[in-house]
mmCIF file of N, CA, C and O in Angstrom:
data_model
loop_
_atom_site.group_PDB
_atom_site.id
_atom_site.type_symbol
_atom_site.label_atom_id
_atom_site.label_comp_id
_atom_site.label_asym_id
_atom_site.label_seq_id
_atom_site.Cartn_x
_atom_site.Cartn_y
_atom_site.Cartn_z
ATOM 1 N N MET A 501 -5.307 -12.482 0.828
ATOM 2 C CA MET A 501 -3.991 -11.690 0.872
ATOM 3 C C MET A 501 -3.567 -12.311 2.246
ATOM 4 O O MET A 501 -4.317 -12.059 3.649
ATOM 5 N N SER A 502 -2.132 -12.469 2.547
ATOM 6 C CA SER A 502 -1.755 -12.661 3.998
ATOM 7 C C SER A 502 -1.073 -11.869 4.501
ATOM 8 O O SER A 502 -1.401 -10.684 4.095
ATOM 9 N N ARG A 503 -1.260 -12.058 5.888
ATOM 10 C CA ARG A 503 -1.068 -10.816 7.001
ATOM 11 C C ARG A 503 0.261 -10.054 6.546
ATOM 12 O O ARG A 503 0.589 -8.990 6.722
ATOM 13 N N GLU A 504 1.334 -10.669 5.894
ATOM 14 C CA GLU A 504 2.624 -10.036 5.520
ATOM 15 C C GLU A 504 2.414 -9.351 4.642
ATOM 16 O O GLU A 504 3.247 -8.310 4.315
ATOM 17 N N GLN A 505 1.286 -9.491 3.894
ATOM 18 C CA GLN A 505 1.321 -8.699 2.583
ATOM 19 C C GLN A 505 0.066 -7.202 2.467
ATOM 20 O O GLN A 505 0.316 -6.806 1.514
ATOM 21 N N ARG A 506 -0.659 -7.311 3.553
ATOM 22 C CA ARG A 506 -1.319 -6.279 3.896
ATOM 23 C C ARG A 506 -0.581 -4.787 4.099
ATOM 24 O O ARG A 506 0.523 -4.875 4.052
ATOM 25 N N PRO A 507 -1.159 -3.922 3.267
ATOM 26 C CA PRO A 507 -0.768 -2.562 3.535
ATOM 27 C C PRO A 507 -0.180 -2.384 5.073
ATOM 28 O O PRO A 507 -0.785 -3.000 5.909
ATOM 29 N N LEU A 508 0.576 -1.117 5.222
ATOM 30 C CA LEU A 508 1.389 -1.050 6.524
ATOM 31 C C LEU A 508 0.043 -0.255 7.129
ATOM 32 O O LEU A 508 -0.796 0.862 6.791
ATOM 33 N N SER A 509 0.181 -0.274 8.431
ATOM 34 C CA SER A 509 -0.712 0.612 9.255
ATOM 35 C C SER A 509 -0.291 1.532 9.858
ATOM 36 O O SER A 509 -0.592 2.562 10.182
ATOM 37 N N ALA A 510 1.261 1.500 10.348
ATOM 38 C CA ALA A 510 1.941 2.520 10.728
ATOM 39 C C ALA A 510 3.630 2.188 10.427
ATOM 40 O O ALA A 510 3.821 1.002 10.283
ATOM 41 N N LEU A 511 4.527 3.382 10.295
ATOM 42 C CA LEU A 511 5.672 3.160 10.059
ATOM 43 C C LEU A 511 6.421 4.197 11.418
ATOM 44 O O LEU A 511 6.083 5.138 11.213
ATOM 45 N N LEU A 512 7.515 3.653 11.768
ATOM 46 C CA LEU A 512 8.737 4.271 12.620
ATOM 47 C C LEU A 512 9.809 4.743 11.769
ATOM 48 O O LEU A 512 10.397 3.739 11.499
ATOM 49 N N GLY A 513 9.771 5.663 11.072
ATOM 50 C CA GLY A 513 10.952 5.873 10.290
ATOM 51 C C GLY A 513 12.312 5.972 10.690
ATOM 52 O O GLY A 513 12.728 6.071 11.692
ATOM 53 N N GLN A 514 13.364 5.703 9.500
ATOM 54 C CA GLN A 514 14.668 5.822 9.790
ATOM 55 C C GLN A 514 14.954 7.210 10.601
ATOM 56 O O GLN A 514 14.895 7.918 9.986
ATOM 57 N N GLY A 515 15.791 6.984 11.631
ATOM 58 C CA GLY A 515 16.402 8.324 12.385
ATOM 59 C C GLY A 515 15.407 8.635 13.307
ATOM 60 O O GLY A 515 16.125 9.255 14.117
ATOM 61 N N ALA A 516 14.516 7.791 13.386
ATOM 62 C CA ALA A 516 13.250 8.208 14.479
ATOM 63 C C ALA A 516 13.729 7.078 15.696
ATOM 64 O O ALA A 516 13.933 5.876 15.409
ATOM 65 N N THR A 517 13.483 7.645 17.012
ATOM 66 C CA THR A 517 13.684 6.899 18.264
ATOM 67 C C THR A 517 12.547 6.848 19.186
ATOM 68 O O THR A 517 11.992 8.163 19.149
ATOM 69 N N TRP A 518 12.031 5.718 19.666
ATOM 70 C CA TRP A 518 10.765 6.093 20.600
ATOM 71 C C TRP A 518 11.066 4.964 21.317
ATOM 72 O O TRP A 518 11.507 3.348 21.385
ATOM 73 N N SER A 519 10.874 5.001 22.845
ATOM 74 C CA SER A 519 10.781 4.051 23.735
ATOM 75 C C SER A 519 9.272 4.016 24.657
ATOM 76 O O SER A 519 8.536 5.140 24.642
ATOM 77 N N GLY A 520 9.039 3.009 25.122
ATOM 78 C CA GLY A 520 7.607 2.717 25.806
ATOM 79 C C GLY A 520 6.845 1.337 25.553
ATOM 80 O O GLY A 520 7.493 0.256 24.940
ATOM 81 N N ASN A 521 5.374 1.300 25.703
ATOM 82 C CA ASN A 521 4.778 0.205 25.113
ATOM 83 C C ASN A 521 4.013 0.578 24.117
ATOM 84 O O ASN A 521 3.477 1.755 23.966
ATOM 85 N N LEU A 522 4.050 -0.482 23.202
ATOM 86 C CA LEU A 522 3.337 -0.243 21.950
ATOM 87 C C LEU A 522 2.348 -1.705 21.728
ATOM 88 O O LEU A 522 2.816 -2.822 21.809
ATOM 89 N N SER A 523 0.904 -1.105 21.333
ATOM 90 C CA SER A 523 0.008 -2.349 21.247
ATOM 91 C C SER A 523 -0.757 -1.685 19.695
ATOM 92 O O SER A 523 -0.722 -0.893 19.809
ATOM 93 N N PHE A 524 -0.892 -2.761 18.986
ATOM 94 C CA PHE A 524 -1.620 -2.299 17.701
ATOM 95 C C PHE A 524 -2.218 -3.211 17.001
ATOM 96 O O PHE A 524 -2.040 -4.572 17.123
ATOM 97 N N GLU A 525 -3.181 -3.127 15.998
ATOM 98 C CA GLU A 525 -3.523 -3.877 15.153
ATOM 99 C C GLU A 525 -2.921 -3.698 13.595
ATOM 100 O O GLU A 525 -2.655 -2.317 13.084
ATOM 101 N N GLY A 526 -2.945 -4.548 12.511
ATOM 102 C CA GLY A 526 -2.552 -4.394 11.374
ATOM 103 C C GLY A 526 -1.263 -4.587 11.226
ATOM 104 O O GLY A 526 -0.379 -5.443 12.083
ATOM 105 N N ARG A 527 -0.499 -4.113 10.503
ATOM 106 C CA ARG A 527 0.863 -4.541 10.127
ATOM 107 C C ARG A 527 1.829 -3.267 9.802
ATOM 108 O O ARG A 527 1.649 -2.248 9.846
ATOM 109 N N VAL A 528 2.761 -3.301 11.140
ATOM 110 C CA VAL A 528 3.742 -2.286 11.394
ATOM 111 C C VAL A 528 5.164 -2.224 11.113
ATOM 112 O O VAL A 528 5.614 -3.654 11.345
ATOM 113 N N ARG A 529 5.603 -1.261 10.605
ATOM 114 C CA ARG A 529 6.999 -1.823 10.262
ATOM 115 C C ARG A 529 8.323 -0.580 11.025
ATOM 116 O O ARG A 529 7.676 0.690 11.382
ATOM 117 N N ILE A 530 9.159 -1.017 11.625
ATOM 118 C CA ILE A 530 10.018 -0.303 12.509
ATOM 119 C C ILE A 530 11.578 -0.186 11.582
ATOM 120 O O ILE A 530 12.072 -0.991 11.113
ATOM 121 N N ASP A 531 11.799 1.133 11.215
ATOM 122 C CA ASP A 531 12.788 1.352 10.654
ATOM 123 C C ASP A 531 13.778 2.244 11.396
ATOM 124 O O ASP A 531 15.166 2.132 10.912
ATOM 125 N N GLY A 532 13.380 2.784 12.605
ATOM 126 C CA GLY A 532 14.459 3.366 13.544
ATOM 127 C C GLY A 532 14.333 2.537 14.497
ATOM 128 O O GLY A 532 14.741 1.424 14.544
ATOM 129 N N ILE A 533 14.474 3.015 15.698
ATOM 130 C CA ILE A 533 15.041 2.547 17.044
ATOM 131 C C ILE A 533 13.993 2.444 17.616
ATOM 132 O O ILE A 533 13.372 3.732 18.370
ATOM 133 N N TYR A 534 13.579 1.411 18.345
ATOM 134 C CA TYR A 534 12.341 1.022 19.247
ATOM 135 C C TYR A 534 12.751 0.452 20.529
ATOM 136 O O TYR A 534 13.551 -0.776 20.344
ATOM 137 N N ARG A 535 12.743 0.868 22.004
ATOM 138 C CA ARG A 535 13.114 0.389 23.278
ATOM 139 C C ARG A 535 11.663 0.105 23.908
ATOM 140 O O ARG A 535 11.402 1.304 23.891
ATOM 141 N N GLY A 536 11.723 -1.199 24.305
ATOM 142 C CA GLY A 536 10.312 -1.208 25.430
ATOM 143 C C GLY A 536 9.674 -2.506 24.674
ATOM 144 O O GLY A 536 10.270 -3.497 24.467
ATOM 145 N N ARG A 537 8.260 -2.559 25.136
ATOM 146 C CA ARG A 537 7.421 -3.524 25.197
ATOM 147 C C ARG A 537 6.326 -3.153 23.805
ATOM 148 O O ARG A 537 5.789 -2.400 23.652
ATOM 149 N N ILE A 538 6.479 -4.320 23.120
ATOM 150 C CA ILE A 538 5.411 -4.433 21.971
ATOM 151 C C ILE A 538 4.528 -5.523 22.264
ATOM 152 O O ILE A 538 4.947 -6.994 22.140
ATOM 153 N N PHE A 539 3.084 -5.643 21.700
ATOM 154 C CA PHE A 539 2.230 -6.522 21.844
ATOM 155 C C PHE A 539 1.298 -6.615 20.406
ATOM 156 O O PHE A 539 0.795 -5.019 20.404
ATOM 157 N N THR A 540 1.144 -7.420 19.775
ATOM 158 C CA THR A 540 0.206 -7.333 18.745
ATOM 159 C C THR A 540 -0.532 -8.816 18.181
ATOM 160 O O THR A 540 0.521 -9.715 18.635
ATOM 161 N N GLN A 541 -1.658 -9.010 17.630
ATOM 162 C CA GLN A 541 -2.105 -10.062 17.407
ATOM 163 C C GLN A 541 -1.720 -9.995 15.617
ATOM 164 O O GLN A 541 -2.383 -11.045 15.348
ATOM 165 N N ASP A 542 -0.879 -9.217 15.366
ATOM 166 C CA ASP A 542 -0.651 -9.047 14.059
ATOM 167 C C ASP A 542 0.698 -9.330 13.484
ATOM 168 O O ASP A 542 1.435 -10.032 14.316
ATOM 169 N N VAL A 543 1.157 -8.357 12.640
ATOM 170 C CA VAL A 543 2.500 -8.277 12.260
ATOM 171 C C VAL A 543 3.662 -7.152 12.493
ATOM 172 O O VAL A 543 3.036 -6.139 12.184
ATOM 173 N N LEU A 544 4.694 -7.451 13.195
ATOM 174 C CA LEU A 544 5.374 -6.452 13.509
ATOM 175 C C LEU A 544 6.969 -6.694 12.066
ATOM 176 O O LEU A 544 7.210 -7.945 12.128
ATOM 177 N N GLU A 545 7.062 -5.713 11.460
ATOM 178 C CA GLU A 545 8.294 -6.151 10.472
ATOM 179 C C GLU A 545 9.417 -5.121 11.208
ATOM 180 O O GLU A 545 9.287 -3.545 11.107
ATOM 181 N N ILE A 546 10.397 -5.715 11.055
ATOM 182 C CA ILE A 546 11.666 -4.595 11.381
ATOM 183 C C ILE A 546 12.524 -4.606 10.144
ATOM 184 O O ILE A 546 13.011 -5.798 9.765
ATOM 185 N N GLY A 547 12.755 -3.489 9.531
ATOM 186 C CA GLY A 547 13.207 -3.109 8.559
ATOM 187 C C GLY A 547 14.719 -3.041 8.605
ATOM 188 O O GLY A 547 15.417 -3.399 9.752
ATOM 189 N N SER A 548 15.441 -3.177 7.499
ATOM 190 C CA SER A 548 17.015 -3.731 7.338
ATOM 191 C C SER A 548 17.906 -2.366 8.302
ATOM 192 O O SER A 548 19.074 -2.659 9.027
ATOM 193 N N GLY A 549 17.348 -1.264 8.632
ATOM 194 C CA GLY A 549 17.892 -0.215 9.295
ATOM 195 C C GLY A 549 17.601 -0.343 10.911
ATOM 196 O O GLY A 549 17.906 0.844 11.732
ATOM 197 N N GLY A 550 16.135 -0.998 11.216
ATOM 198 C CA GLY A 550 15.675 -1.024 12.371
ATOM 199 C C GLY A 550 16.146 -1.653 13.361
ATOM 200 O O GLY A 550 16.761 -2.796 13.330
ATOM 201 N N LEU A 551 16.237 -1.285 14.815
ATOM 202 C CA LEU A 551 16.540 -1.984 15.939
ATOM 203 C C LEU A 551 15.682 -1.846 16.601
ATOM 204 O O LEU A 551 14.975 -0.779 17.261
ATOM 205 N N VAL A 552 15.116 -2.984 17.232
ATOM 206 C CA VAL A 552 14.116 -2.924 18.399
ATOM 207 C C VAL A 552 14.876 -4.096 19.413
ATOM 208 O O VAL A 552 15.219 -5.008 19.180
ATOM 209 N N SER A 553 14.477 -3.277 20.794
ATOM 210 C CA SER A 553 15.157 -4.199 21.793
ATOM 211 C C SER A 553 14.035 -4.158 23.063
ATOM 212 O O SER A 553 13.450 -3.155 23.461
ATOM 213 N N GLY A 554 13.802 -5.416 23.593
ATOM 214 C CA GLY A 554 12.581 -5.107 24.847
ATOM 215 C C GLY A 554 12.077 -6.532 24.933
ATOM 216 O O GLY A 554 12.598 -7.756 24.425
ATOM 217 N N GLU A 555 11.015 -6.620 25.253
ATOM 218 C CA GLU A 555 9.618 -7.463 25.070
ATOM 219 C C GLU A 555 9.102 -7.708 24.032
ATOM 220 O O GLU A 555 8.277 -6.662 23.764
ATOM 221 N N LEU A 556 9.093 -8.612 23.134
ATOM 222 C CA LEU A 556 8.126 -8.547 21.916
ATOM 223 C C LEU A 556 7.163 -9.767 21.940
ATOM 224 O O LEU A 556 7.766 -10.968 22.196
ATOM 225 N N ASP A 557 5.939 -9.337 21.765
ATOM 226 C CA ASP A 557 4.821 -10.486 21.792
ATOM 227 C C ASP A 557 3.838 -10.436 20.645
ATOM 228 O O ASP A 557 3.101 -9.583 20.630
ATOM 229 N N VAL A 558 4.131 -11.054 19.454
ATOM 230 C CA VAL A 558 3.652 -10.646 18.540
ATOM 231 C C VAL A 558 3.026 -12.251 17.750
ATOM 232 O O VAL A 558 3.374 -13.354 18.009
ATOM 233 N N ALA A 559 2.232 -12.067 16.559
ATOM 234 C CA ALA A 559 1.944 -13.129 16.118
ATOM 235 C C ALA A 559 2.693 -13.335 14.918
ATOM 236 O O ALA A 559 3.301 -14.800 14.802
ATOM 237 N N THR A 560 3.139 -12.568 14.347
ATOM 238 C CA THR A 560 4.005 -12.658 13.175
ATOM 239 C C THR A 560 5.230 -11.556 13.445
ATOM 240 O O THR A 560 4.622 -10.315 13.389
ATOM 241 N N LEU A 561 6.331 -11.852 13.252
ATOM 242 C CA LEU A 561 7.923 -11.198 13.299
ATOM 243 C C LEU A 561 8.437 -11.177 12.142
ATOM 244 O O LEU A 561 9.091 -12.363 11.970
ATOM 245 N N ILE A 562 8.595 -10.274 11.589
ATOM 246 C CA ILE A 562 9.578 -10.444 10.110
ATOM 247 C C ILE A 562 10.810 -9.547 10.738
ATOM 248 O O ILE A 562 10.530 -8.416 10.588
ATOM 249 N N VAL A 563 12.141 -10.007 10.612
ATOM 250 C CA VAL A 563 13.135 -9.270 10.844
ATOM 251 C C VAL A 563 14.399 -8.892 9.961
ATOM 252 O O VAL A 563 14.889 -10.262 9.046
ATOM 253 N N SER A 564 14.684 -7.943 9.279
ATOM 254 C CA SER A 564 15.297 -7.556 8.177
ATOM 255 C C SER A 564 16.664 -6.729 8.885
ATOM 256 O O SER A 564 17.519 -6.700 8.566
ATOM 257 N N GLY A 565 16.188 -6.129 10.158
ATOM 258 C CA GLY A 565 17.084 -5.866 10.833
ATOM 259 C C GLY A 565 17.830 -6.195 11.877
ATOM 260 O O GLY A 565 18.146 -7.308 12.067
ATOM 261 N N THR A 566 17.588 -5.598 13.146
ATOM 262 C CA THR A 566 18.130 -6.182 14.403
ATOM 263 C C THR A 566 16.830 -6.329 15.626
ATOM 264 O O THR A 566 16.014 -5.374 15.548
ATOM 265 N N ALA A 567 16.594 -7.437 16.149
ATOM 266 C CA ALA A 567 15.702 -7.668 17.271
ATOM 267 C C ALA A 567 16.315 -8.302 18.396
ATOM 268 O O ALA A 567 17.315 -9.212 18.065
ATOM 269 N N GLU A 568 16.328 -7.713 19.285
ATOM 270 C CA GLU A 568 17.262 -8.141 20.848
ATOM 271 C C GLU A 568 15.753 -8.047 22.204
ATOM 272 O O GLU A 568 15.323 -7.153 22.223
ATOM 273 N N GLY A 569 16.234 -9.112 22.730
ATOM 274 C CA GLY A 569 15.401 -9.510 24.122
ATOM 275 C C GLY A 569 14.603 -10.521 24.170
ATOM 276 O O GLY A 569 15.026 -11.625 23.293
ATOM 277 N N THR A 570 13.404 -10.550 24.876
ATOM 278 C CA THR A 570 12.620 -11.590 24.793
ATOM 279 C C THR A 570 11.707 -11.444 23.659
ATOM 280 O O THR A 570 10.829 -10.540 23.710
ATOM 281 N N ILE A 571 11.556 -12.395 22.792
ATOM 282 C CA ILE A 571 10.931 -12.605 21.735
ATOM 283 C C ILE A 571 9.511 -13.709 21.606
ATOM 284 O O ILE A 571 9.988 -15.135 21.490
ATOM 285 N N ARG A 572 8.255 -13.217 21.509
ATOM 286 C CA ARG A 572 7.644 -14.439 21.456
ATOM 287 C C ARG A 572 6.873 -14.471 20.108
ATOM 288 O O ARG A 572 6.030 -13.075 19.973
ATOM 289 N N ALA A 573 6.740 -14.929 19.177
ATOM 290 C CA ALA A 573 6.103 -15.241 18.205
ATOM 291 C C ALA A 573 5.266 -16.131 17.966
ATOM 292 O O ALA A 573 5.604 -17.543 17.659
ATOM 293 N N ARG A 574 3.728 -16.207 18.384
ATOM 294 C CA ARG A 574 3.018 -17.042 18.436
ATOM 295 C C ARG A 574 2.516 -17.698 16.999
ATOM 296 O O ARG A 574 2.211 -18.970 17.310
ATOM 297 N N GLU A 575 2.950 -16.878 15.755
ATOM 298 C CA GLU A 575 2.498 -17.856 14.796
ATOM 299 C C GLU A 575 4.137 -18.096 13.874
ATOM 300 O O GLU A 575 4.130 -19.339 13.445
ATOM 301 N N ARG A 576 4.724 -17.194 13.699
ATOM 302 C CA ARG A 576 6.143 -17.205 12.981
ATOM 303 C C ARG A 576 6.993 -16.219 13.022
ATOM 304 O O ARG A 576 6.557 -14.790 13.263
ATOM 305 N N LEU A 577 7.907 -16.503 13.219
ATOM 306 C CA LEU A 577 9.126 -15.562 13.209
ATOM 307 C C LEU A 577 9.972 -15.924 11.726
ATOM 308 O O LEU A 577 10.565 -17.009 11.567
ATOM 309 N N ILE A 578 10.252 -14.859 11.074
ATOM 310 C CA ILE A 578 10.865 -14.733 9.858
ATOM 311 C C ILE A 578 12.042 -14.324 9.917
ATOM 312 O O ILE A 578 12.073 -12.525 10.175
ATOM 313 N N VAL A 579 13.544 -14.315 9.754
ATOM 314 C CA VAL A 579 14.732 -13.841 10.248
ATOM 315 C C VAL A 579 15.233 -13.656 8.552
ATOM 316 O O VAL A 579 15.809 -14.737 7.832
ATOM 317 N N GLU A 580 15.117 -12.435 7.940
ATOM 318 C CA GLU A 580 15.589 -12.370 6.600
ATOM 319 C C GLU A 580 17.107 -12.549 6.495
ATOM 320 O O GLU A 580 17.979 -12.595 7.305
ATOM 321 N N SER A 581 17.917 -12.335 5.215
ATOM 322 C CA SER A 581 19.488 -12.682 5.298
ATOM 323 C C SER A 581 19.943 -11.644 6.167
ATOM 324 O O SER A 581 21.313 -11.608 6.342
ATOM 325 N N THR A 582 19.299 -10.288 6.002
ATOM 326 C CA THR A 582 20.146 -9.146 6.468
ATOM 327 C C THR A 582 19.846 -9.136 8.401
ATOM 328 O O THR A 582 20.080 -7.954 8.679
ATOM 329 N N GLY A 583 19.017 -9.931 8.632
ATOM 330 C CA GLY A 583 18.541 -9.634 10.063
ATOM 331 C C GLY A 583 19.436 -10.570 10.945
ATOM 332 O O GLY A 583 19.944 -11.656 10.719
ATOM 333 N N THR A 584 19.214 -9.989 12.169
ATOM 334 C CA THR A 584 20.029 -10.518 13.391
ATOM 335 C C THR A 584 18.967 -10.684 14.658
ATOM 336 O O THR A 584 18.319 -9.582 14.722
ATOM 337 N N VAL A 585 18.868 -11.675 15.116
ATOM 338 C CA VAL A 585 18.040 -11.770 16.195
ATOM 339 C C VAL A 585 18.946 -12.506 17.355
ATOM 340 O O VAL A 585 19.655 -13.263 17.316
ATOM 341 N N ARG A 586 18.728 -11.401 18.816
ATOM 342 C CA ARG A 586 19.549 -11.905 19.970
ATOM 343 C C ARG A 586 18.832 -12.025 21.010
ATOM 344 O O ARG A 586 17.705 -11.047 21.393
ATOM 345 N N GLY A 587 19.133 -12.921 21.904
ATOM 346 C CA GLY A 587 17.959 -12.887 23.257
ATOM 347 C C GLY A 587 17.248 -14.519 23.435
ATOM 348 O O GLY A 587 18.419 -15.532 23.290
ATOM 349 N N LYS A 588 16.226 -14.479 23.909
ATOM 350 C CA LYS A 588 15.291 -15.435 24.038
ATOM 351 C C LYS A 588 14.096 -15.460 23.152
ATOM 352 O O LYS A 588 13.616 -14.588 22.896
ATOM 353 N N ILE A 589 14.278 -16.598 22.370
ATOM 354 C CA ILE A 589 13.104 -16.884 21.219
ATOM 355 C C ILE A 589 12.187 -18.105 21.613
ATOM 356 O O ILE A 589 12.482 -19.060 21.943
ATOM 357 N N GLU A 590 10.658 -17.728 21.444
ATOM 358 C CA GLU A 590 9.770 -18.680 21.476
ATOM 359 C C GLU A 590 8.830 -18.575 20.574
ATOM 360 O O GLU A 590 8.456 -17.346 19.823
ATOM 361 N N ALA A 591 8.948 -19.401 19.375
ATOM 362 C CA ALA A 591 8.174 -19.171 18.244
ATOM 363 C C ALA A 591 7.412 -20.631 17.800
ATOM 364 O O ALA A 591 7.900 -21.775 18.021
ATOM 365 N N LEU A 592 6.177 -20.233 17.154
ATOM 366 C CA LEU A 592 5.760 -21.661 16.871
ATOM 367 C C LEU A 592 6.225 -22.233 15.581
ATOM 368 O O LEU A 592 6.662 -23.173 15.389
ATOM 369 N N VAL A 593 6.715 -21.310 14.678
ATOM 370 C CA VAL A 593 7.445 -21.872 13.382
ATOM 371 C C VAL A 593 8.752 -20.565 13.317
ATOM 372 O O VAL A 593 8.413 -19.285 13.541
ATOM 373 N N LEU A 594 9.986 -21.038 13.108
ATOM 374 C CA LEU A 594 10.953 -20.187 12.735
ATOM 375 C C LEU A 594 11.458 -20.417 11.345
ATOM 376 O O LEU A 594 11.693 -21.559 10.702
ATOM 377 N N GLU A 595 11.996 -19.171 10.425
ATOM 378 C CA GLU A 595 12.015 -19.660 9.133
ATOM 379 C C GLU A 595 13.586 -18.490 9.314
ATOM 380 O O GLU A 595 13.499 -17.301 9.600
ATOM 381 N N ALA A 596 14.719 -19.079 9.125
ATOM 382 C CA ALA A 596 15.766 -18.227 8.968
ATOM 383 C C ALA A 596 16.554 -18.222 7.307
ATOM 384 O O ALA A 596 16.621 -19.282 6.929
ATOM 385 N N ARG A 597 16.673 -17.305 6.760
ATOM 386 C CA ARG A 597 17.069 -17.197 5.385
ATOM 387 C C ARG A 597 18.547 -17.108 5.279
ATOM 388 O O ARG A 597 19.106 -16.632 6.430
ATOM 389 N N PRO A 598 19.218 -17.815 4.368
ATOM 390 C CA PRO A 598 20.679 -17.714 4.264
ATOM 391 C C PRO A 598 21.627 -16.277 4.356
ATOM 392 O O PRO A 598 21.047 -15.016 4.112
ATOM 393 N N GLY A 599 22.239 -16.336 5.604
ATOM 394 C CA GLY A 599 22.803 -15.235 6.070
ATOM 395 C C GLY A 599 22.364 -14.743 7.222
ATOM 396 O O GLY A 599 22.855 -13.800 8.010
ATOM 397 N N ALA A 600 20.911 -15.117 7.737
ATOM 398 C CA ALA A 600 20.496 -14.666 9.112
ATOM 399 C C ALA A 600 21.442 -14.913 10.098
ATOM 400 O O ALA A 600 22.008 -15.987 10.146
ATOM 401 N N ARG A 601 21.361 -14.144 11.071
ATOM 402 C CA ARG A 601 21.900 -14.191 12.087
ATOM 403 C C ARG A 601 21.128 -14.358 13.456
ATOM 404 O O ARG A 601 20.401 -13.529 13.757
ATOM 405 N N ILE A 602 21.561 -15.656 14.130
ATOM 406 C CA ILE A 602 20.557 -15.804 15.453
ATOM 407 C C ILE A 602 21.745 -16.097 16.579
ATOM 408 O O ILE A 602 22.408 -17.324 16.658
ATOM 409 N N ASP A 603 21.523 -15.461 17.688
ATOM 410 C CA ASP A 603 22.187 -15.584 18.886
ATOM 411 C C ASP A 603 21.377 -15.476 19.892
ATOM 412 O O ASP A 603 21.222 -14.422 20.547
ATOM 413 N N ALA A 604 20.938 -16.809 20.239
ATOM 414 C CA ALA A 604 19.478 -16.939 21.147
ATOM 415 C C ALA A 604 19.248 -18.346 21.809
ATOM 416 O O ALA A 604 19.677 -19.018 21.195
ATOM 417 N N THR A 605 18.571 -18.176 22.812
ATOM 418 C CA THR A 605 18.258 -19.844 23.159
ATOM 419 C C THR A 605 16.791 -19.584 22.556
ATOM 420 O O THR A 605 15.991 -18.754 22.491
ATOM 421 N N VAL A 606 16.471 -20.891 22.116
ATOM 422 C CA VAL A 606 15.265 -20.930 21.107
ATOM 423 C C VAL A 606 14.448 -22.374 21.630
ATOM 424 O O VAL A 606 15.211 -23.204 21.741
ATOM 425 N N LYS A 607 13.091 -21.730 21.470
ATOM 426 C CA LYS A 607 12.190 -22.979 21.550
ATOM 427 C C LYS A 607 11.171 -22.644 20.651
ATOM 428 O O LYS A 607 10.433 -21.628 20.311
ATOM 429 N N ILE A 608 10.893 -23.988 19.740
ATOM 430 C CA ILE A 608 10.046 -23.996 18.486
ATOM 431 C C ILE A 608 8.983 -24.798 19.062
ATOM 432 O O ILE A 608 9.232 -25.889 19.396
ATOM 433 N N GLY A 609 7.983 -24.707 18.341
ATOM 434 C CA GLY A 609 6.700 -25.394 18.496
ATOM 435 C C GLY A 609 5.923 -25.261 19.861
ATOM 436 O O GLY A 609 5.999 -23.964 20.335
ATOM 437 N N THR A 610 4.950 -26.019 20.009
ATOM 438 C CA THR A 610 4.053 -25.550 20.827
ATOM 439 C C THR A 610 4.365 -26.008 22.285
ATOM 440 O O THR A 610 5.523 -26.942 22.482
#
């Protein structure tokens, strides 16, 4: 089972707002609003209603909502058709589905 297919470890639900620093193991999904710094060696998923703003340093990032700020995806960044990414991106691999919106400075590869 790939990292992206593992069960969720945690969820910040729609209507919830949180700010601060977050680090975690496993797969976490954000459907609410999060502002701050996020670090993980695993998967961060931003749901279609989610907004994450700040500094992200993750292994894999899947964006169906909005991510803005400084984004580092050490393995892979996937921007789904409903996803928007703004800011500065550094990713080993970038996958953008048709309809995805990217307004960023982008560095791909090692």
